[in-house]
mmCIF file of C-alpha atoms and ligand atoms in Angstrom:
data_model
loop_
_atom_site.group_PDB
_atom_site.id
_atom_site.type_symbol
_atom_site.label_atom_id
_atom_site.label_comp_id
_atom_site.label_asym_id
_atom_site.label_seq_id
_atom_site.Cartn_x
_atom_site.Cartn_y
_atom_site.Cartn_z
ATOM 1 C CA MET A 591 0.153 0.073 0.049
ATOM 2 C CA ARG A 592 1.318 3.333 -0.804
ATOM 3 C CA ILE A 593 0.151 5.964 1.824
ATOM 4 C CA GLY A 594 1.938 9.463 1.908
ATOM 5 C CA ALA A 595 1.007 12.959 2.982
ATOM 6 C CA HIS A 596 1.663 16.315 2.117
ATOM 7 C CA ILE A 597 5.154 17.322 3.483
ATOM 8 C CA SER A 598 6.964 20.851 2.949
ATOM 9 C CA ILE A 599 9.708 20.797 0.562
ATOM 10 C CA SER A 600 11.248 24.255 2.274
ATOM 11 C CA LYS A 601 14.320 22.357 3.417
ATOM 12 C CA GLY A 602 14.442 20.366 0.189
ATOM 13 C CA TYR A 603 13.647 17.200 -1.783
ATOM 14 C CA GLU A 604 15.716 14.976 0.299
ATOM 15 C CA HIS A 605 14.963 16.362 3.669
ATOM 16 C CA ALA A 606 11.097 16.246 2.764
ATOM 17 C CA VAL A 607 11.833 12.669 1.756
ATOM 18 C CA LYS A 608 13.463 11.950 5.204
ATOM 19 C CA GLU A 609 10.535 13.393 7.054
ATOM 20 C CA ALA A 610 8.122 11.604 5.197
ATOM 21 C CA LEU A 611 10.136 8.537 5.704
ATOM 22 C CA SER A 612 10.207 9.251 9.565
ATOM 23 C CA ILE A 613 6.185 8.909 10.214
ATOM 24 C CA GLY A 614 5.661 5.605 8.025
ATOM 25 C CA ALA A 615 4.938 7.051 4.507
ATOM 26 C CA ASN A 616 5.928 6.272 1.409
ATOM 27 C CA THR A 617 4.812 8.555 -1.032
ATOM 28 C CA MET A 618 4.421 12.181 -0.747
ATOM 29 C CA GLN A 619 3.006 14.936 -2.155
ATOM 30 C CA PHE A 620 4.581 18.727 -1.863
ATOM 31 C CA PHE A 621 4.066 22.074 -3.468
ATOM 32 C CA SER A 622 5.880 22.734 -6.463
ATOM 33 C CA ARG A 623 6.382 26.202 -5.345
ATOM 34 C CA ASN A 624 5.148 28.452 -2.220
ATOM 35 C CA PRO A 625 1.132 28.177 -2.195
ATOM 36 C CA ARG A 626 0.385 31.727 -2.524
ATOM 37 C CA GLY A 627 2.663 31.061 -6.119
ATOM 38 C CA SER A 628 5.332 33.683 -5.256
ATOM 39 C CA ALA A 629 8.777 33.129 -7.136
ATOM 40 C CA ALA A 630 10.133 29.604 -6.978
ATOM 41 C CA LYS A 631 13.513 28.406 -5.740
ATOM 42 C CA ALA A 632 16.268 27.651 -8.164
ATOM 43 C CA LEU A 633 16.838 23.912 -8.546
ATOM 44 C CA ASP A 634 19.214 21.976 -6.219
ATOM 45 C CA PHE A 635 20.412 19.321 -8.405
ATOM 46 C CA VAL A 636 22.682 17.774 -6.019
ATOM 47 C CA ASP A 637 19.536 17.682 -3.609
ATOM 48 C CA ILE A 638 17.158 16.137 -6.146
ATOM 49 C CA LYS A 639 20.174 13.441 -7.082
ATOM 50 C CA ASN A 640 20.340 12.539 -3.388
ATOM 51 C CA ALA A 641 16.335 12.309 -3.147
ATOM 52 C CA GLU A 642 16.236 10.136 -5.928
ATOM 53 C CA GLU A 643 18.751 7.776 -4.375
ATOM 54 C CA LEU A 644 17.023 7.702 -1.334
ATOM 55 C CA CYS A 645 13.501 7.168 -2.704
ATOM 56 C CA LYS A 646 15.159 4.067 -5.223
ATOM 57 C CA LYS A 647 16.859 2.559 -1.814
ATOM 58 C CA GLN A 648 13.368 2.998 0.115
ATOM 59 C CA ASP A 649 11.067 1.926 -2.588
ATOM 60 C CA PHE A 650 9.400 5.484 -2.135
ATOM 61 C CA GLY A 651 6.836 7.053 -4.293
ATOM 62 C CA PRO A 652 5.791 8.651 -6.633
ATOM 63 C CA LEU A 653 6.521 11.952 -5.913
ATOM 64 C CA VAL A 654 3.387 14.255 -6.505
ATOM 65 C CA ALA A 655 3.497 17.886 -7.003
ATOM 66 C CA HIS A 656 0.611 20.036 -6.250
ATOM 67 C CA ALA A 657 0.532 23.474 -8.026
ATOM 68 C CA PRO A 658 -0.315 26.601 -5.807
ATOM 69 C CA TYR A 659 -3.869 26.432 -4.925
ATOM 70 C CA THR A 660 -4.576 30.382 -6.029
ATOM 71 C CA LEU A 661 -3.814 29.791 -9.700
ATOM 72 C CA ASN A 662 -6.818 30.447 -11.883
ATOM 73 C CA LEU A 663 -6.742 29.273 -15.346
ATOM 74 C CA ALA A 664 -10.085 29.893 -15.973
ATOM 75 C CA SER A 665 -9.965 33.640 -14.596
ATOM 76 C CA SER A 666 -11.928 36.046 -16.582
ATOM 77 C CA ARG A 667 -9.505 38.749 -15.062
ATOM 78 C CA GLU A 668 -6.656 38.355 -18.061
ATOM 79 C CA LYS A 669 -3.788 39.349 -15.319
ATOM 80 C CA ALA A 670 -4.845 36.654 -13.070
ATOM 81 C CA ARG A 671 -5.047 34.241 -16.203
ATOM 82 C CA GLU A 672 -1.427 34.976 -17.550
ATOM 83 C CA PHE A 673 0.003 34.711 -14.168
ATOM 84 C CA ALA A 674 -1.482 31.218 -13.547
ATOM 85 C CA LEU A 675 -0.180 30.296 -16.940
ATOM 86 C CA MET A 676 3.426 31.512 -16.580
ATOM 87 C CA VAL A 677 3.731 30.027 -13.128
ATOM 88 C CA LEU A 678 2.404 26.480 -14.247
ATOM 89 C CA LYS A 679 4.761 26.111 -17.452
ATOM 90 C CA ASP A 680 7.511 27.392 -15.272
ATOM 91 C CA ASP A 681 6.593 24.404 -12.958
ATOM 92 C CA ILE A 682 6.084 21.822 -15.575
ATOM 93 C CA GLU A 683 9.516 22.701 -17.124
ATOM 94 C CA ARG A 684 11.107 22.850 -13.413
ATOM 95 C CA LEU A 685 9.456 19.487 -12.146
ATOM 96 C CA GLU A 686 10.034 17.710 -15.191
ATOM 97 C CA GLN A 687 13.837 18.509 -14.587
ATOM 98 C CA ALA A 688 13.528 17.203 -11.157
ATOM 99 C CA LYS A 689 12.203 14.132 -12.856
ATOM 100 C CA VAL A 690 8.877 14.419 -10.640
ATOM 101 C CA PRO A 691 6.137 12.575 -12.692
ATOM 102 C CA TYR A 692 3.056 13.830 -11.532
ATOM 103 C CA MET A 693 1.441 17.530 -10.855
ATOM 104 C CA VAL A 694 -2.001 17.913 -9.280
ATOM 105 C CA ILE A 695 -3.762 21.102 -10.634
ATOM 106 C CA HIS A 696 -7.333 22.495 -9.099
ATOM 107 C CA PRO A 697 -8.857 22.987 -12.599
ATOM 108 C CA GLY A 698 -10.198 26.856 -11.591
ATOM 109 C CA SER A 699 -12.988 28.694 -11.120
ATOM 110 C CA HIS A 700 -14.896 30.788 -13.656
ATOM 111 C CA LEU A 701 -16.074 33.392 -11.250
ATOM 112 C CA GLY A 702 -19.721 34.017 -12.800
ATOM 113 C CA ASP A 703 -18.954 33.435 -16.704
ATOM 114 C CA GLY A 704 -20.332 29.526 -16.104
ATOM 115 C CA ILE A 705 -18.769 25.930 -16.624
ATOM 116 C CA GLU A 706 -18.792 26.325 -20.422
ATOM 117 C CA GLN A 707 -16.718 29.117 -20.714
ATOM 118 C CA GLY A 708 -14.349 28.103 -17.741
ATOM 119 C CA THR A 709 -13.514 24.837 -19.065
ATOM 120 C CA GLU A 710 -12.587 26.372 -22.640
ATOM 121 C CA LYS A 711 -10.216 28.634 -21.092
ATOM 122 C CA ILE A 712 -8.826 25.876 -18.572
ATOM 123 C CA ALA A 713 -8.294 23.664 -21.493
ATOM 124 C CA SER A 714 -6.883 26.403 -24.021
ATOM 125 C CA GLY A 715 -4.551 27.506 -21.192
ATOM 126 C CA LEU A 716 -3.233 23.998 -20.716
ATOM 127 C CA LYS A 717 -2.731 23.098 -24.624
ATOM 128 C CA HIS A 718 -0.781 26.701 -24.305
ATOM 129 C CA ILE A 719 1.567 25.712 -21.570
ATOM 130 C CA MET A 720 2.128 21.761 -22.671
ATOM 131 C CA THR A 721 4.375 20.847 -25.874
ATOM 132 C CA GLY A 722 2.860 17.269 -25.229
ATOM 133 C CA ARG A 723 5.905 15.585 -25.191
ATOM 134 C CA GLU A 724 6.411 15.875 -21.320
ATOM 135 C CA LYS A 725 7.058 13.043 -19.362
ATOM 136 C CA MET A 726 5.207 14.046 -16.348
ATOM 137 C CA MET A 727 1.322 14.053 -16.202
ATOM 138 C CA ILE A 728 -0.979 16.846 -15.036
ATOM 139 C CA LEU A 729 -3.558 15.296 -12.437
ATOM 140 C CA LEU A 730 -6.714 17.332 -12.324
ATOM 141 C CA GLU A 731 -7.968 17.167 -9.037
ATOM 142 C CA THR A 732 -11.878 16.301 -8.362
ATOM 143 C CA MET A 733 -13.072 19.552 -6.972
ATOM 144 C CA ALA A 734 -16.230 19.900 -4.153
ATOM 145 C CA GLY A 735 -18.031 22.793 -6.601
ATOM 146 C CA ALA A 736 -17.229 25.503 -3.952
ATOM 147 C CA GLY A 737 -18.307 28.928 -5.435
ATOM 148 C CA SER A 738 -17.667 28.527 -9.210
ATOM 149 C CA GLU A 739 -15.092 25.732 -9.406
ATOM 150 C CA VAL A 740 -14.871 23.731 -12.439
ATOM 151 C CA GLY A 741 -14.194 20.327 -12.634
ATOM 152 C CA TYR A 742 -16.881 18.945 -9.820
ATOM 153 C CA THR A 743 -18.264 16.249 -12.047
ATOM 154 C CA PHE A 744 -16.526 13.641 -13.861
ATOM 155 C CA GLU A 745 -17.964 15.020 -17.464
ATOM 156 C CA GLN A 746 -16.433 18.322 -16.468
ATOM 157 C CA LEU A 747 -12.708 16.841 -15.858
ATOM 158 C CA TYR A 748 -13.078 14.770 -19.209
ATOM 159 C CA ASP A 749 -14.317 18.064 -21.415
ATOM 160 C CA ILE A 750 -11.389 19.822 -20.027
ATOM 161 C CA MET A 751 -9.001 16.738 -20.831
ATOM 162 C CA ASP A 752 -10.691 16.342 -24.429
ATOM 163 C CA ARG A 753 -10.276 19.730 -25.390
ATOM 164 C CA THR A 754 -6.507 20.279 -24.765
ATOM 165 C CA GLY A 755 -6.179 17.710 -27.263
ATOM 166 C CA MET A 756 -4.047 15.791 -25.543
ATOM 167 C CA PRO A 757 -5.743 13.709 -23.081
ATOM 168 C CA GLU A 758 -2.892 11.189 -22.417
ATOM 169 C CA LYS A 759 -1.064 13.828 -20.665
ATOM 170 C CA PHE A 760 -3.765 13.805 -17.752
ATOM 171 C CA GLY A 761 -4.708 11.940 -14.976
ATOM 172 C CA VAL A 762 -7.060 12.581 -12.377
ATOM 173 C CA CYS A 763 -6.446 13.172 -8.497
ATOM 174 C CA ILE A 764 -9.666 12.153 -6.657
ATOM 175 C CA ASP A 765 -9.668 14.214 -3.338
ATOM 176 C CA THR A 766 -12.605 11.947 -1.462
ATOM 177 C CA CYS A 767 -13.409 15.174 0.550
ATOM 178 C CA HIS A 768 -14.523 16.837 -2.576
ATOM 179 C CA LEU A 769 -16.087 13.974 -3.779
ATOM 180 C CA LEU A 770 -18.411 13.798 -1.053
ATOM 181 C CA GLY A 771 -19.332 17.506 -1.259
ATOM 182 C CA ALA A 772 -19.772 17.174 -4.491
ATOM 183 C CA GLY A 773 -22.415 15.020 -4.102
ATOM 184 C CA TYR A 774 -20.592 11.537 -4.722
ATOM 185 C CA ASP A 775 -21.674 9.444 -2.069
ATOM 186 C CA VAL A 776 -18.350 7.377 -1.628
ATOM 187 C CA ILE A 777 -19.705 6.386 1.961
ATOM 188 C CA GLY A 778 -23.098 4.214 0.890
ATOM 189 C CA ARG A 779 -22.413 4.137 -2.987
ATOM 190 C CA LEU A 780 -18.603 3.675 -3.364
ATOM 191 C CA ASP A 781 -18.834 0.892 -6.088
ATOM 192 C CA GLU A 782 -21.586 2.826 -8.275
ATOM 193 C CA VAL A 783 -19.621 6.188 -8.066
ATOM 194 C CA LEU A 784 -16.419 4.518 -8.763
ATOM 195 C CA SER A 785 -18.511 2.649 -11.861
ATOM 196 C CA GLU A 786 -19.556 6.080 -13.133
ATOM 197 C CA PHE A 787 -16.190 7.317 -12.939
ATOM 198 C CA ASP A 788 -14.904 4.093 -15.118
ATOM 199 C CA ARG A 789 -17.602 4.826 -17.464
ATOM 200 C CA ILE A 790 -16.785 8.523 -17.980
ATOM 201 C CA LEU A 791 -13.207 8.683 -17.440
ATOM 202 C CA GLY A 792 -11.744 5.229 -16.935
ATOM 203 C CA LEU A 793 -10.266 4.033 -13.546
ATOM 204 C CA SER A 794 -6.557 3.588 -14.858
ATOM 205 C CA ARG A 795 -6.803 7.785 -15.292
ATOM 206 C CA ILE A 796 -6.930 7.636 -11.080
ATOM 207 C CA LYS A 797 -2.859 8.277 -10.291
ATOM 208 C CA ALA A 798 -3.353 9.712 -6.746
ATOM 209 C CA ILE A 799 -5.890 9.876 -4.146
ATOM 210 C CA HIS A 800 -6.467 12.737 -1.949
ATOM 211 C CA LEU A 801 -7.610 11.049 1.361
ATOM 212 C CA ASN A 802 -9.534 13.274 3.607
ATOM 213 C CA ASP A 803 -12.662 13.328 5.657
ATOM 214 C CA SER A 804 -14.681 16.164 5.522
ATOM 215 C CA LYS A 805 -16.309 18.765 8.009
ATOM 216 C CA PHE A 806 -19.469 19.104 5.780
ATOM 217 C CA PRO A 807 -22.097 16.378 4.658
ATOM 218 C CA LEU A 808 -22.925 14.890 0.762
ATOM 219 C CA GLY A 809 -23.546 17.102 -1.207
ATOM 220 C CA SER A 810 -22.574 20.386 0.830
ATOM 221 C CA ARG A 811 -20.373 21.969 -2.042
ATOM 222 C CA LYS A 812 -18.177 23.082 0.423
ATOM 223 C CA ASP A 813 -14.471 22.129 0.900
ATOM 224 C CA ARG A 814 -13.394 21.585 4.451
ATOM 225 C CA HIS A 815 -10.750 19.120 5.075
ATOM 226 C CA ALA A 816 -11.346 16.919 8.658
ATOM 227 C CA ASN A 817 -9.221 14.726 10.205
ATOM 228 C CA LEU A 818 -9.698 10.687 9.049
ATOM 229 C CA GLY A 819 -12.637 9.071 11.238
ATOM 230 C CA GLU A 820 -13.387 12.470 12.391
ATOM 231 C CA GLY A 821 -15.694 14.169 9.754
ATOM 232 C CA GLU A 822 -18.949 13.479 7.878
ATOM 233 C CA LEU A 823 -17.127 10.230 5.835
ATOM 234 C CA GLY A 824 -15.972 8.426 9.177
ATOM 235 C CA SER A 825 -13.655 5.392 9.768
ATOM 236 C CA GLU A 826 -16.086 2.738 8.145
ATOM 237 C CA ALA A 827 -15.911 4.556 4.704
ATOM 238 C CA ILE A 828 -12.348 5.385 4.852
ATOM 239 C CA LYS A 829 -11.711 1.721 5.288
ATOM 240 C CA ASN A 830 -13.740 0.551 2.297
ATOM 241 C CA ILE A 831 -12.052 3.239 0.243
ATOM 242 C CA ILE A 832 -8.218 2.458 1.116
ATOM 243 C CA THR A 833 -9.098 -1.226 0.276
ATOM 244 C CA HIS A 834 -11.416 -1.221 -2.411
ATOM 245 C CA PRO A 835 -9.990 -2.906 -5.409
ATOM 246 C CA ALA A 836 -9.993 -0.397 -7.784
ATOM 247 C CA LEU A 837 -8.378 1.808 -5.580
ATOM 248 C CA LYS A 838 -5.801 -0.100 -2.836
ATOM 249 C CA ASP A 839 -2.647 0.203 -5.188
ATOM 250 C CA LYS A 840 -2.701 4.148 -5.661
ATOM 251 C CA PRO A 841 -1.018 6.370 -3.502
ATOM 252 C CA PHE A 842 -3.024 7.737 -0.873
ATOM 253 C CA LEU A 843 -2.112 11.298 0.051
ATOM 254 C CA LEU A 844 -3.432 12.812 3.194
ATOM 255 C CA GLU A 845 -4.293 16.443 3.421
ATOM 256 C CA THR A 846 -5.826 16.558 6.685
ATOM 257 C CA PRO A 847 -5.392 19.445 9.632
ATOM 258 C CA GLY A 848 -2.566 19.225 12.463
ATOM 259 C CA GLY A 849 0.662 18.749 10.613
ATOM 260 C CA ILE A 850 3.409 16.269 10.709
ATOM 261 C CA GLU A 851 2.494 14.408 14.112
ATOM 262 C CA ASN A 852 -1.223 13.798 13.087
ATOM 263 C CA TYR A 853 0.157 12.682 9.576
ATOM 264 C CA LYS A 854 1.607 9.935 11.367
ATOM 265 C CA LYS A 855 -1.258 9.073 13.795
ATOM 266 C CA GLU A 856 -3.355 8.787 10.712
ATOM 267 C CA ILE A 857 -1.213 6.853 8.685
ATOM 268 C CA ASP A 858 -0.880 4.448 11.696
ATOM 269 C CA MET A 859 -4.298 4.021 11.924
ATOM 270 C CA LEU A 860 -4.780 3.420 8.079
ATOM 271 C CA LYS A 861 -2.088 0.648 8.421
ATOM 272 C CA SER A 862 -3.469 -1.202 11.175
ATOM 273 C CA MET A 863 -7.208 -0.741 8.913
ATOM 274 C CA THR A 864 -5.337 -2.694 6.237
ATOM 275 C CA ASP A 865 -3.684 -5.441 7.983
HETATM 276 FE FE1 FE B 372 -5.481 20.533 -4.395
HETATM 277 FE FE1 FE B 373 -7.030 17.889 -2.165
HETATM 278 ZN ZN1 ZN B 374 -9.956 20.542 -0.426
#
């Protein structure tokens, strides 16, 4: 089983992998740069090499980057959209050099223009910043549908990928808190939700799973993460998710509140559920 969490790489990749290993993780997620999208640090190739060797030795991975969550490819403000394009393009190039296989992005928020226009802007933006020759894959995250978020249904994610003209460069990161918020009943109807995903997108598209409990119930369209077992999902549903045949071999990444100590506790709990 692959279990990890969102870890800071402010002290470098190798340091982050060590930190993740120290809490019993064997995969991790990190921000591709500061979460608000400010300037990225130059790549340290010695650090990257060391991290790579450590990953190999410890059978650790995959490394999953997460783009700054403030970027909005669907923005109707031209400046904001251009900024998002510039940052993502730069992050793709840097992550490609660091041989990071995945970067998760939130598709964007249409800010009142509607899903159709938002979808078009996101797809054309992605098409613009990608060559199609990248080794890495962009993972579109399933959103809760808060505010004017685009990408809270499987159909919307399909449309974005399809309209880029290079759907093979894209995968999906499902977020269990967001799925519940968006109205997908992963508590009572997990099999049905996954069959629907398979029919529309194909289960092989799921490359990572954000494993979070949710402070709000099914269909709330809210995105507030809770600690595992302490939210609306509950332990039983979480156990069903991590042991489901269609999901159990994918990387699970915690984005729950409470920092590193809490991650360790939750990783222990997940391991005890699967023994
Ligand atoms: Fe996210
Ligand atoms: Fe998430
Ligand atoms: Zn969330």
